[in-house]
Tab-separated table of C-alpha atoms in Angstrom:
chain	number	residue	atom	x	y	z
A	1	MET	CA	192.612	214.024	152.288
A	2	LYS	CA	189.217	214.759	154.103
A	3	VAL	CA	189.659	217.121	157.193
A	4	THR	CA	186.686	217.327	160.148
A	5	ALA	CA	185.933	219.404	163.088
A	6	GLU	CA	182.497	218.455	165.491
A	7	LEU	CA	180.948	220.083	167.480
A	8	ASN	CA	178.562	218.839	169.769
A	9	ASN	CA	176.060	219.581	172.418
A	10	LEU	CA	174.814	222.707	170.716
A	11	ARG	CA	171.952	224.238	172.580
A	12	ILE	CA	170.185	225.248	169.175
A	13	ALA	CA	167.295	222.808	167.032
A	14	PRO	CA	168.798	220.997	164.436
A	15	ARG	CA	166.334	222.055	161.688
A	16	LYS	CA	167.769	225.689	162.944
A	17	VAL	CA	171.426	224.869	162.604
A	18	LYS	CA	170.670	223.566	159.285
A	19	LEU	CA	169.212	227.184	157.720
A	20	VAL	CA	173.143	227.508	158.003
A	21	ALA	CA	174.502	224.948	157.328
A	22	ASP	CA	172.771	224.364	153.763
A	23	LEU	CA	174.029	227.990	153.120
A	24	ILE	CA	178.051	227.054	153.381
A	25	LYS	CA	177.739	223.616	151.735
A	26	ASP	CA	180.507	223.023	148.676
A	27	MET	CA	181.820	226.494	149.409
A	28	GLU	CA	185.566	227.005	149.513
A	29	ALA	CA	186.432	227.377	153.569
A	30	LEU	CA	187.314	231.446	153.170
A	31	GLU	CA	184.431	232.354	151.639
A	32	ALA	CA	182.552	230.076	153.802
A	33	VAL	CA	184.149	231.655	157.038
A	34	ASP	CA	183.349	235.446	155.260
A	35	GLN	CA	179.918	234.462	154.887
A	36	LEU	CA	179.126	232.898	157.955
A	37	ASN	CA	180.445	236.807	159.273
A	38	ALA	CA	177.041	238.142	157.355
A	39	VAL	CA	174.667	236.017	157.932
A	40	VAL	CA	172.459	237.076	160.820
A	41	LYS	CA	171.553	233.851	162.378
A	42	LYS	CA	172.462	232.749	166.100
A	43	THR	CA	173.816	229.706	164.774
A	44	SER	CA	176.525	231.900	162.561
A	45	GLY	CA	179.013	232.439	164.835
A	46	TYR	CA	179.365	228.972	166.604
A	47	MET	CA	179.416	227.369	162.998
A	48	GLN	CA	182.419	229.922	162.418
A	49	LYS	CA	184.356	228.770	165.218
A	50	LEU	CA	183.713	225.598	164.308
A	51	LEU	CA	184.705	226.037	160.612
A	52	LEU	CA	188.045	227.744	161.711
A	53	SER	CA	188.502	225.059	163.733
A	54	ALA	CA	188.466	222.744	161.164
A	55	ILE	CA	190.530	225.355	159.215
A	56	ALA	CA	193.167	224.858	161.519
A	57	ASN	CA	193.096	220.917	162.049
A	58	ALA	CA	194.053	220.904	157.948
A	59	GLU	CA	196.946	223.436	157.994
A	60	ASN	CA	198.512	221.880	161.522
A	61	ASN	CA	197.783	218.262	161.475
A	62	PHE	CA	197.733	217.574	157.694
A	63	GLY	CA	200.052	220.636	156.142
A	64	LEU	CA	197.067	221.481	154.084
A	65	ALA	CA	196.542	225.398	152.402
A	66	LYS	CA	193.934	226.715	153.568
A	67	ASP	CA	193.287	228.723	150.030
A	68	ASN	CA	193.354	225.299	148.571
A	69	LEU	CA	190.007	223.907	151.272
A	70	TYR	CA	186.450	223.452	150.549
A	71	ILE	CA	183.126	222.215	152.796
A	72	ASN	CA	182.682	219.014	151.132
A	73	ASP	CA	179.749	218.581	153.621
A	74	VAL	CA	178.335	219.618	156.689
A	75	ILE	CA	176.352	216.673	158.988
A	76	VAL	CA	173.494	218.210	161.313
A	77	GLY	CA	172.106	215.863	163.313
A	78	ALA	CA	169.694	215.773	166.845
A	79	GLY	CA	171.743	215.652	170.432
A	80	PRO	CA	170.085	214.942	173.261
A	81	ALA	CA	167.264	216.518	173.961
A	82	MET	CA	166.670	218.247	178.119
A	83	LYS	CA	163.236	217.403	178.860
A	84	ARG	CA	160.998	220.171	181.109
A	85	TRP	CA	157.616	220.701	181.766
A	86	MET	CA	155.020	223.726	181.618
A	87	PRO	CA	151.979	223.379	183.401
A	88	LYS	CA	148.589	223.477	181.400
A	89	ALA	CA	145.010	223.603	182.280
A	90	TYR	CA	142.926	221.035	184.960
A	91	GLY	CA	146.409	220.135	186.484
A	92	ARG	CA	147.662	218.459	183.411
A	93	ALA	CA	151.208	219.423	182.205
A	94	GLY	CA	152.714	219.882	178.850
A	95	ARG	CA	156.096	218.513	177.561
A	96	ILE	CA	158.726	220.713	176.139
A	97	LEU	CA	161.714	219.374	174.938
A	98	LYS	CA	164.740	221.723	174.165
A	99	ARG	CA	166.522	220.098	171.751
A	100	THR	CA	170.295	220.203	171.305
A	101	SER	CA	171.984	219.302	167.675
A	102	LYS	CA	175.668	217.827	166.536
A	103	VAL	CA	177.360	219.306	163.887
A	104	LYS	CA	180.036	218.168	161.941
A	105	ILE	CA	182.239	219.426	159.087
A	106	ILE	CA	184.386	218.093	156.311
A	107	LEU	CA	186.480	219.834	154.488
A	108	ASP	CA	188.680	218.755	151.416
A	109	GLU	CA	190.838	219.653	148.792
A	110	ARG	CA	189.798	221.429	145.408
A	111	VAL	CA	193.218	220.157	144.248
A	112	GLU	CA	194.683	217.267	145.482
A	113	GLY	CA	197.841	217.824	146.587
A	114	LYS	CA	198.316	221.521	145.921
A	115	GLY	CA	199.916	223.473	148.377
A	116	ARG	CA	200.819	220.698	150.544
A	117	LYS	CA	203.402	220.727	153.572
A	118	THR	CA	205.744	218.099	154.059
A	119	LYS	CA	206.267	215.993	157.141
A	120	GLU	CA	210.117	217.776	157.655
A	121	GLU	CA	208.387	221.382	156.588
A	122	MET	CA	205.660	220.658	159.080
A	123	GLU	CA	207.737	219.564	161.999
A	124	LYS	CA	210.251	222.772	161.232
A	125	GLU	CA	207.444	225.232	161.736
A	126	LYS	CA	206.342	223.342	165.015
A	127	LYS	CA	210.056	223.650	166.110
A	128	ALA	CA	209.611	227.551	165.030
A	129	ARG	CA	206.285	228.494	166.822
A	130	LEU	CA	207.578	226.438	170.019
A	131	LYS	CA	210.342	228.713	169.943
A	132	GLN	CA	209.035	232.046	169.646
A	133	GLU	CA	206.364	230.525	172.434
A	134	LYS	CA	209.043	230.343	174.627
A	135	ILE	CA	210.575	233.371	173.764
A	136	GLU	CA	207.234	235.249	174.223
A	137	SER	CA	206.521	233.641	177.693
A	138	LYS	CA	209.646	234.269	179.107
A	139	LYS	CA	208.669	238.057	178.350
A	140	GLN	CA	205.729	237.829	179.957
A	141	GLU	CA	207.282	236.602	183.348
A	142	LYS	CA	210.106	239.277	183.188
A	143	GLU	CA	207.518	241.621	182.202
A	144	LYS	CA	205.605	240.424	185.553
A	145	THR	CA	208.838	240.394	188.017
A	146	GLU	CA	209.261	244.130	187.017
A	147	GLU	CA	205.862	244.963	187.673
A	148	LYS	CA	205.885	243.313	191.053
A	149	GLU	CA	209.677	245.057	191.762
A	150	LYS	CA	208.068	248.617	190.669
A	151	ALA	CA	204.801	247.301	193.036
A	152	GLU	CA	206.312	246.629	195.852
A	153	THR	CA	208.850	250.189	195.569
A	154	LYS	CA	205.369	251.560	195.246
A	155	GLU	CA	204.238	250.084	198.036
A	156	SER	CA	207.493	250.599	200.297
A	157	LYS	CA	207.109	254.550	199.230
A	158	ALA	CA	203.553	254.721	200.617
A	159	VAL	CA	204.007	252.600	204.190
A	160	LYS	CA	207.081	255.282	204.709
A	161	ALA	CA	204.539	258.013	204.188
A	162	GLU	CA	201.452	256.912	206.010
A	163	LYS	CA	204.154	256.014	209.231
A	164	ALA	CA	204.655	259.649	208.616
A	165	THR	CA	201.888	260.849	208.822
A	166	ASN	CA	200.873	258.416	211.587
A	167	GLY	CA	203.705	259.972	213.394
A	168	ALA	CA	202.169	263.457	212.938
A	169	LYS	CA	199.040	262.332	213.920
A	170	ASN	CA	199.994	260.268	216.911
A	171	LYS	CA	201.805	263.957	218.576
A	172	GLN	CA	198.460	265.841	217.540
A	173	ASN	CA	196.384	262.960	219.562
A	174	GLU	CA	198.560	263.297	222.381
A	175	ASN	CA	198.573	266.863	222.579
A	176	ASP	CA	194.233	266.542	222.002
A	177	GLN	CA	194.521	264.095	224.745
A	178	LYS	CA	195.714	266.563	227.363
A	179	THR	CA	192.500	269.197	227.007
A	180	TRP	CA	189.869	268.625	229.840
A	181	LYS	CA	186.920	268.623	227.052
A	182	ASN	CA	188.319	265.171	225.115
A	183	ARG	CA	189.117	263.678	228.639
A	184	ILE	CA	185.534	264.222	229.518
A	185	PHE	CA	183.424	263.654	225.499
A	186	ARG	CA	186.224	260.606	225.548
A	187	ARG	CA	184.386	258.908	228.535
A	188	LYS	CA	181.932	255.936	227.403
A	189	SER	CA	177.939	256.153	228.347
A	190	MET	CA	176.394	253.536	229.838
């Protein structure tokens, strides 16, 4: 069974993407992930992310085992080119094409049906995954409410402390206002 994943409008020229794509053709999927991790090219990160997406598609949508997958084909094509201009001599303008590329990875099974899950198993796993996500989201909500309560108690303590300090300052200000120097220097000059 063939599984695909696509990446459109990658802002790298197709001839540069093909260099990395040719490295991983006909490799085992997991070996290709390691190979892309070791390659020092700008494209390798994008290709690795795309390959991991294709593997996830195979596992979650079709129930295939990831250790049985290999890269059947990597298709790299030209995407839309952005047109820019560069000033040249004698008032002319030279055209610059900033090329983009489209990448499509096709995965296939080495041994047909090896380690493949049935629809019932996939549905059970999906239900278990959803149940786990609900439990985690409830935990996160509970933690957030606890953090808010802690923040509110801290704020209330800070407000009480601020009121106490403000009260002491107000008393001191009243005492300071009674002196004749403060009255003179408190006046606004014109």
